Amino acid sequence: MRGLFALVALAGLAILAGCGEPGPKKYDVSGTVQYEGEPVTEGDIMFASEDKTIGPEGGKIKDGKYALKVREGKNRVEIRGTKIIPGKKGSMGEPFVDSFIPEKYNTKTELTADVGSGKTTHNFELKK
C-alpha cells in the first residue's frame, strides 16, 4: 500500500512540475520614467495586456527606474507618481502624499508598450 501511495505522489509531482504558467511568455522589462524632464522618484507602473484573460503586471518606480516581468504582446501602460508635500498633513496627521501624474497616463492612459524578444526596454517621458 505504501508503494502505491508513493507512486501516486510521484506521479502528481511530475504532473505539477510540467505545468508552467499558462499564456504568453514573460520577459524582464525595464526602463526609465520622467515627468516634465525629471525622474519620477516614487511611483507605480502597470502593464495590462490587450488580452483581457491575462491579468496586469505591476511594479514600483524608484528614482526614475523600474524593472518587472511582463507577458509578451501589446500592453496598455499606467503610470502613477507620488510625492510627499512638506508641511502638509493628511486627515490623520500623516504626511500628505500627492499623486502628480495626470490621468492621461494612468486611469485614462494613452501609453502602450509592445513587449517581446528585443522589445524589453521601455522609457517613458511624460509631459503635463
Short mmCIF file of N, CA and C in Angstrom, two decimals:
data_model
loop_
_atom_site.label_atom_id
_atom_site.label_comp_id
_atom_site.label_asym_id
_atom_site.label_seq_id
_atom_site.Cartn_x
_atom_site.Cartn_y
_atom_site.Cartn_z
N MET A 1 0.82 -1.18 0.00
CA MET A 1 0.00 0.00 0.00
C MET A 1 0.87 1.26 0.00
N ARG A 2 1.98 1.22 0.81
CA ARG A 2 2.88 2.38 0.86
C ARG A 2 3.49 2.64 -0.50
N GLY A 3 3.81 1.58 -1.22
CA GLY A 3 4.40 1.72 -2.54
C GLY A 3 3.45 2.40 -3.51
N LEU A 4 2.17 2.05 -3.43
CA LEU A 4 1.16 2.65 -4.29
C LEU A 4 1.02 4.14 -3.97
N PHE A 5 1.00 4.48 -2.68
CA PHE A 5 0.90 5.88 -2.27
C PHE A 5 2.08 6.69 -2.80
N ALA A 6 3.29 6.13 -2.67
CA ALA A 6 4.50 6.80 -3.14
C ALA A 6 4.45 7.01 -4.65
N LEU A 7 3.98 5.99 -5.38
CA LEU A 7 3.87 6.09 -6.83
C LEU A 7 2.89 7.17 -7.24
N VAL A 8 1.74 7.23 -6.57
CA VAL A 8 0.73 8.26 -6.87
C VAL A 8 1.29 9.65 -6.56
N ALA A 9 1.98 9.79 -5.43
CA ALA A 9 2.56 11.07 -5.04
C ALA A 9 3.60 11.53 -6.06
N LEU A 10 4.47 10.60 -6.51
CA LEU A 10 5.47 10.96 -7.51
C LEU A 10 4.84 11.34 -8.84
N ALA A 11 3.80 10.65 -9.22
CA ALA A 11 3.11 10.97 -10.47
C ALA A 11 2.50 12.38 -10.38
N GLY A 12 1.93 12.70 -9.23
CA GLY A 12 1.35 14.03 -9.03
C GLY A 12 2.41 15.11 -9.11
N LEU A 13 3.56 14.88 -8.51
CA LEU A 13 4.64 15.86 -8.57
C LEU A 13 5.15 16.03 -10.00
N ALA A 14 5.24 14.95 -10.74
CA ALA A 14 5.70 15.03 -12.12
C ALA A 14 4.73 15.86 -12.96
N ILE A 15 3.45 15.70 -12.72
CA ILE A 15 2.44 16.47 -13.47
C ILE A 15 2.57 17.95 -13.12
N LEU A 16 2.69 18.26 -11.82
CA LEU A 16 2.83 19.65 -11.40
C LEU A 16 4.10 20.28 -11.93
N ALA A 17 5.19 19.56 -11.96
CA ALA A 17 6.46 20.10 -12.44
C ALA A 17 6.38 20.46 -13.92
N GLY A 18 5.58 19.75 -14.66
CA GLY A 18 5.44 20.01 -16.08
C GLY A 18 4.51 21.16 -16.40
N CYS A 19 3.82 21.66 -15.39
CA CYS A 19 2.87 22.74 -15.61
C CYS A 19 3.53 24.08 -15.35
N GLY A 20 3.77 24.84 -16.40
CA GLY A 20 4.30 26.19 -16.24
C GLY A 20 3.13 27.17 -16.18
N GLU A 21 3.46 28.45 -16.13
CA GLU A 21 2.40 29.46 -16.15
C GLU A 21 1.76 29.44 -17.52
N PRO A 22 0.44 29.40 -17.57
CA PRO A 22 -0.22 29.39 -18.88
C PRO A 22 -0.12 30.76 -19.54
N GLY A 23 -0.30 30.77 -20.83
CA GLY A 23 -0.33 32.05 -21.54
C GLY A 23 1.00 32.41 -22.15
N PRO A 24 1.08 33.65 -22.65
CA PRO A 24 2.30 34.11 -23.32
C PRO A 24 3.52 34.12 -22.41
N LYS A 25 4.68 34.06 -23.03
CA LYS A 25 5.96 34.09 -22.33
C LYS A 25 6.14 35.44 -21.62
N LYS A 26 6.85 35.42 -20.48
CA LYS A 26 7.16 36.65 -19.75
C LYS A 26 8.59 37.08 -20.06
N TYR A 27 8.79 38.40 -20.11
CA TYR A 27 10.10 38.98 -20.35
C TYR A 27 10.45 39.94 -19.21
N ASP A 28 11.75 40.06 -18.92
CA ASP A 28 12.22 41.08 -17.98
C ASP A 28 12.16 42.41 -18.71
N VAL A 29 11.34 43.31 -18.23
CA VAL A 29 11.16 44.62 -18.84
C VAL A 29 11.65 45.68 -17.86
N SER A 30 12.36 46.68 -18.39
CA SER A 30 12.86 47.76 -17.55
C SER A 30 12.91 49.04 -18.35
N GLY A 31 13.11 50.14 -17.63
CA GLY A 31 13.22 51.41 -18.30
C GLY A 31 13.23 52.56 -17.31
N THR A 32 13.05 53.75 -17.85
CA THR A 32 13.04 54.96 -17.04
C THR A 32 11.70 55.66 -17.20
N VAL A 33 11.35 56.45 -16.18
CA VAL A 33 10.12 57.24 -16.20
C VAL A 33 10.47 58.65 -15.76
N GLN A 34 10.19 59.61 -16.65
CA GLN A 34 10.41 61.02 -16.33
C GLN A 34 9.10 61.78 -16.49
N TYR A 35 8.94 62.80 -15.65
CA TYR A 35 7.78 63.69 -15.76
C TYR A 35 8.32 65.12 -15.81
N GLU A 36 8.00 65.80 -16.89
CA GLU A 36 8.48 67.17 -17.11
C GLU A 36 10.01 67.24 -17.00
N GLY A 37 10.69 66.23 -17.57
CA GLY A 37 12.13 66.22 -17.62
C GLY A 37 12.84 65.76 -16.36
N GLU A 38 12.09 65.43 -15.31
CA GLU A 38 12.67 64.98 -14.04
C GLU A 38 12.30 63.53 -13.77
N PRO A 39 13.22 62.73 -13.21
CA PRO A 39 12.88 61.35 -12.88
C PRO A 39 11.74 61.28 -11.87
N VAL A 40 10.83 60.34 -12.05
CA VAL A 40 9.76 60.09 -11.07
C VAL A 40 10.43 59.34 -9.93
N THR A 41 10.55 60.00 -8.77
CA THR A 41 11.30 59.39 -7.67
C THR A 41 10.57 58.24 -6.99
N GLU A 42 9.25 58.32 -6.89
CA GLU A 42 8.44 57.25 -6.29
C GLU A 42 7.17 57.07 -7.11
N GLY A 43 6.81 55.83 -7.39
CA GLY A 43 5.57 55.60 -8.12
C GLY A 43 5.34 54.13 -8.43
N ASP A 44 4.34 53.93 -9.27
CA ASP A 44 3.95 52.58 -9.68
C ASP A 44 3.76 52.56 -11.19
N ILE A 45 4.06 51.41 -11.79
CA ILE A 45 3.84 51.22 -13.22
C ILE A 45 3.12 49.89 -13.40
N MET A 46 2.17 49.86 -14.34
CA MET A 46 1.40 48.65 -14.60
C MET A 46 1.29 48.42 -16.10
N PHE A 47 1.57 47.19 -16.51
CA PHE A 47 1.41 46.78 -17.90
C PHE A 47 0.19 45.86 -17.96
N ALA A 48 -0.83 46.25 -18.72
CA ALA A 48 -2.06 45.45 -18.84
C ALA A 48 -2.18 44.97 -20.28
N SER A 49 -2.17 43.66 -20.47
CA SER A 49 -2.25 43.06 -21.79
C SER A 49 -3.57 43.41 -22.47
N GLU A 50 -3.52 43.52 -23.80
CA GLU A 50 -4.76 43.71 -24.56
C GLU A 50 -5.66 42.48 -24.45
N ASP A 51 -5.04 41.34 -24.16
CA ASP A 51 -5.79 40.09 -23.95
C ASP A 51 -6.39 40.16 -22.54
N LYS A 52 -7.67 40.39 -22.45
CA LYS A 52 -8.35 40.61 -21.17
C LYS A 52 -8.37 39.37 -20.26
N THR A 53 -7.98 38.19 -20.80
CA THR A 53 -7.93 36.99 -19.96
C THR A 53 -6.64 36.92 -19.15
N ILE A 54 -5.71 37.84 -19.44
CA ILE A 54 -4.42 37.88 -18.75
C ILE A 54 -4.42 39.07 -17.80
N GLY A 55 -4.11 38.84 -16.55
CA GLY A 55 -4.07 39.90 -15.55
C GLY A 55 -2.89 40.84 -15.78
N PRO A 56 -2.96 42.04 -15.21
CA PRO A 56 -1.88 43.01 -15.38
C PRO A 56 -0.64 42.65 -14.55
N GLU A 57 0.49 43.21 -14.94
CA GLU A 57 1.76 43.04 -14.22
C GLU A 57 2.15 44.42 -13.71
N GLY A 58 2.50 44.53 -12.44
CA GLY A 58 2.84 45.84 -11.88
C GLY A 58 4.15 45.83 -11.13
N GLY A 59 4.72 47.01 -11.00
CA GLY A 59 5.97 47.16 -10.28
C GLY A 59 6.13 48.57 -9.75
N LYS A 60 7.19 48.79 -9.01
CA LYS A 60 7.50 50.08 -8.40
C LYS A 60 8.47 50.88 -9.27
N ILE A 61 8.29 52.19 -9.23
CA ILE A 61 9.24 53.12 -9.83
C ILE A 61 10.02 53.71 -8.66
N LYS A 62 11.33 53.65 -8.77
CA LYS A 62 12.20 54.19 -7.73
C LYS A 62 13.32 54.98 -8.40
N ASP A 63 13.45 56.24 -8.05
CA ASP A 63 14.48 57.11 -8.62
C ASP A 63 14.46 57.11 -10.15
N GLY A 64 13.25 57.09 -10.71
CA GLY A 64 13.09 57.18 -12.16
C GLY A 64 13.29 55.89 -12.91
N LYS A 65 13.45 54.75 -12.22
CA LYS A 65 13.69 53.47 -12.89
C LYS A 65 12.71 52.42 -12.41
N TYR A 66 12.43 51.45 -13.28
CA TYR A 66 11.57 50.33 -12.91
C TYR A 66 12.09 49.07 -13.59
N ALA A 67 11.70 47.92 -13.04
CA ALA A 67 12.03 46.62 -13.63
C ALA A 67 10.99 45.62 -13.14
N LEU A 68 10.43 44.82 -14.06
CA LEU A 68 9.46 43.80 -13.71
C LEU A 68 9.34 42.79 -14.85
N LYS A 69 8.63 41.72 -14.61
CA LYS A 69 8.35 40.71 -15.64
C LYS A 69 6.99 41.02 -16.26
N VAL A 70 6.94 41.01 -17.60
CA VAL A 70 5.71 41.34 -18.32
C VAL A 70 5.49 40.30 -19.41
N ARG A 71 4.24 39.92 -19.60
CA ARG A 71 3.90 38.96 -20.66
C ARG A 71 4.06 39.62 -22.03
N GLU A 72 4.47 38.81 -23.01
CA GLU A 72 4.68 39.35 -24.35
C GLU A 72 3.37 39.81 -24.97
N GLY A 73 3.49 40.75 -25.88
CA GLY A 73 2.33 41.28 -26.59
C GLY A 73 2.17 42.77 -26.35
N LYS A 74 1.10 43.31 -26.91
CA LYS A 74 0.82 44.74 -26.75
C LYS A 74 0.16 44.97 -25.40
N ASN A 75 0.65 45.97 -24.68
CA ASN A 75 0.18 46.29 -23.35
C ASN A 75 -0.21 47.75 -23.23
N ARG A 76 -1.24 47.99 -22.45
CA ARG A 76 -1.61 49.34 -22.03
C ARG A 76 -0.77 49.62 -20.80
N VAL A 77 -0.17 50.81 -20.70
CA VAL A 77 0.72 51.13 -19.59
C VAL A 77 0.11 52.24 -18.75
N GLU A 78 0.05 52.01 -17.43
CA GLU A 78 -0.42 53.03 -16.49
C GLU A 78 0.72 53.40 -15.56
N ILE A 79 0.90 54.71 -15.37
CA ILE A 79 1.97 55.20 -14.51
C ILE A 79 1.37 56.15 -13.47
N ARG A 80 1.76 55.93 -12.23
CA ARG A 80 1.34 56.79 -11.13
C ARG A 80 2.59 57.24 -10.38
N GLY A 81 2.65 58.52 -10.07
CA GLY A 81 3.78 59.06 -9.31
C GLY A 81 3.25 59.75 -8.07
N THR A 82 3.98 59.59 -6.97
CA THR A 82 3.58 60.22 -5.72
C THR A 82 4.76 60.97 -5.12
N LYS A 83 4.42 62.01 -4.37
CA LYS A 83 5.45 62.73 -3.63
C LYS A 83 4.83 63.30 -2.36
N ILE A 84 5.64 63.38 -1.32
CA ILE A 84 5.20 63.95 -0.05
C ILE A 84 5.31 65.47 -0.14
N ILE A 85 4.25 66.15 0.26
CA ILE A 85 4.23 67.61 0.26
C ILE A 85 4.69 68.09 1.64
N PRO A 86 5.87 68.71 1.72
CA PRO A 86 6.39 69.16 3.01
C PRO A 86 5.44 70.16 3.68
N GLY A 87 5.25 69.98 4.98
CA GLY A 87 4.43 70.90 5.76
C GLY A 87 2.94 70.65 5.68
N LYS A 88 2.50 69.76 4.82
CA LYS A 88 1.08 69.47 4.68
C LYS A 88 0.80 68.11 5.31
N LYS A 89 -0.33 68.00 6.03
CA LYS A 89 -0.67 66.75 6.71
C LYS A 89 -2.00 66.21 6.19
N GLY A 90 -2.15 64.88 6.24
CA GLY A 90 -3.39 64.22 5.90
C GLY A 90 -4.37 64.30 7.05
N SER A 91 -5.55 63.73 6.89
CA SER A 91 -6.62 63.81 7.89
C SER A 91 -6.25 63.17 9.23
N MET A 92 -5.31 62.24 9.25
CA MET A 92 -4.90 61.56 10.49
C MET A 92 -3.54 62.08 10.98
N GLY A 93 -3.07 63.19 10.41
CA GLY A 93 -1.80 63.77 10.81
C GLY A 93 -0.60 63.19 10.09
N GLU A 94 -0.84 62.25 9.18
CA GLU A 94 0.25 61.63 8.42
C GLU A 94 0.73 62.61 7.34
N PRO A 95 1.94 62.40 6.83
CA PRO A 95 2.42 63.25 5.73
C PRO A 95 1.44 63.20 4.55
N PHE A 96 1.22 64.32 3.90
CA PHE A 96 0.30 64.39 2.76
C PHE A 96 1.03 63.92 1.51
N VAL A 97 0.46 62.92 0.85
CA VAL A 97 1.04 62.36 -0.36
C VAL A 97 0.22 62.83 -1.56
N ASP A 98 0.90 63.44 -2.53
CA ASP A 98 0.25 63.97 -3.73
C ASP A 98 0.49 63.04 -4.91
N SER A 99 -0.57 62.72 -5.64
CA SER A 99 -0.44 61.98 -6.90
C SER A 99 -0.37 63.03 -8.00
N PHE A 100 0.79 63.15 -8.63
CA PHE A 100 1.02 64.27 -9.54
C PHE A 100 1.02 63.91 -11.03
N ILE A 101 0.94 62.66 -11.39
CA ILE A 101 0.91 62.26 -12.80
C ILE A 101 -0.51 62.40 -13.31
N PRO A 102 -0.74 63.11 -14.42
CA PRO A 102 -2.10 63.29 -14.96
C PRO A 102 -2.78 61.97 -15.36
N GLU A 103 -4.11 62.00 -15.34
CA GLU A 103 -4.93 60.81 -15.68
C GLU A 103 -4.62 60.23 -17.05
N LYS A 104 -4.18 61.07 -17.98
CA LYS A 104 -3.90 60.56 -19.34
C LYS A 104 -2.76 59.55 -19.35
N TYR A 105 -2.07 59.39 -18.20
CA TYR A 105 -1.00 58.40 -18.07
C TYR A 105 -1.36 57.28 -17.10
N ASN A 106 -2.56 57.32 -16.50
CA ASN A 106 -2.98 56.24 -15.61
C ASN A 106 -4.43 55.86 -15.86
N THR A 107 -5.40 56.41 -15.16
CA THR A 107 -6.79 55.94 -15.31
C THR A 107 -7.33 56.10 -16.73
N LYS A 108 -6.82 57.09 -17.46
CA LYS A 108 -7.23 57.31 -18.86
C LYS A 108 -6.00 57.24 -19.77
N THR A 109 -5.16 56.25 -19.52
CA THR A 109 -3.85 56.19 -20.17
C THR A 109 -3.92 56.17 -21.70
N GLU A 110 -2.92 56.82 -22.27
CA GLU A 110 -2.71 56.82 -23.72
C GLU A 110 -1.44 56.04 -24.06
N LEU A 111 -0.78 55.50 -23.04
CA LEU A 111 0.51 54.83 -23.23
C LEU A 111 0.34 53.35 -23.58
N THR A 112 1.20 52.87 -24.47
CA THR A 112 1.24 51.45 -24.80
C THR A 112 2.70 51.01 -24.91
N ALA A 113 2.91 49.71 -24.81
CA ALA A 113 4.25 49.13 -24.99
C ALA A 113 4.09 47.74 -25.58
N ASP A 114 4.86 47.46 -26.61
CA ASP A 114 4.87 46.14 -27.23
C ASP A 114 6.05 45.37 -26.63
N VAL A 115 5.76 44.28 -25.92
CA VAL A 115 6.78 43.51 -25.21
C VAL A 115 7.03 42.20 -25.95
N GLY A 116 8.28 41.87 -26.12
CA GLY A 116 8.66 40.61 -26.76
C GLY A 116 10.17 40.55 -26.91
N SER A 117 10.65 39.57 -27.63
CA SER A 117 12.08 39.42 -27.85
C SER A 117 12.63 40.69 -28.49
N GLY A 118 13.63 41.28 -27.88
CA GLY A 118 14.22 42.51 -28.40
C GLY A 118 13.41 43.76 -28.09
N LYS A 119 12.32 43.61 -27.35
CA LYS A 119 11.44 44.74 -27.02
C LYS A 119 11.23 44.78 -25.51
N THR A 120 12.32 44.89 -24.77
CA THR A 120 12.21 44.80 -23.31
C THR A 120 12.60 46.08 -22.58
N THR A 121 13.05 47.09 -23.29
CA THR A 121 13.35 48.38 -22.67
C THR A 121 12.31 49.39 -23.13
N HIS A 122 11.61 49.98 -22.16
CA HIS A 122 10.57 50.97 -22.48
C HIS A 122 10.75 52.16 -21.56
N ASN A 123 11.15 53.30 -22.15
CA ASN A 123 11.33 54.54 -21.41
C ASN A 123 10.13 55.44 -21.65
N PHE A 124 9.69 56.13 -20.61
CA PHE A 124 8.51 56.99 -20.71
C PHE A 124 8.88 58.41 -20.28
N GLU A 125 8.71 59.37 -21.19
CA GLU A 125 8.95 60.79 -20.90
C GLU A 125 7.61 61.49 -20.95
N LEU A 126 7.06 61.76 -19.77
CA LEU A 126 5.71 62.29 -19.64
C LEU A 126 5.71 63.81 -19.53
N LYS A 127 4.71 64.42 -20.13
CA LYS A 127 4.51 65.88 -20.08
C LYS A 127 3.15 66.19 -19.51
N LYS A 128 2.99 67.43 -19.01
CA LYS A 128 1.68 67.84 -18.45
C LYS A 128 0.58 67.71 -19.47
#
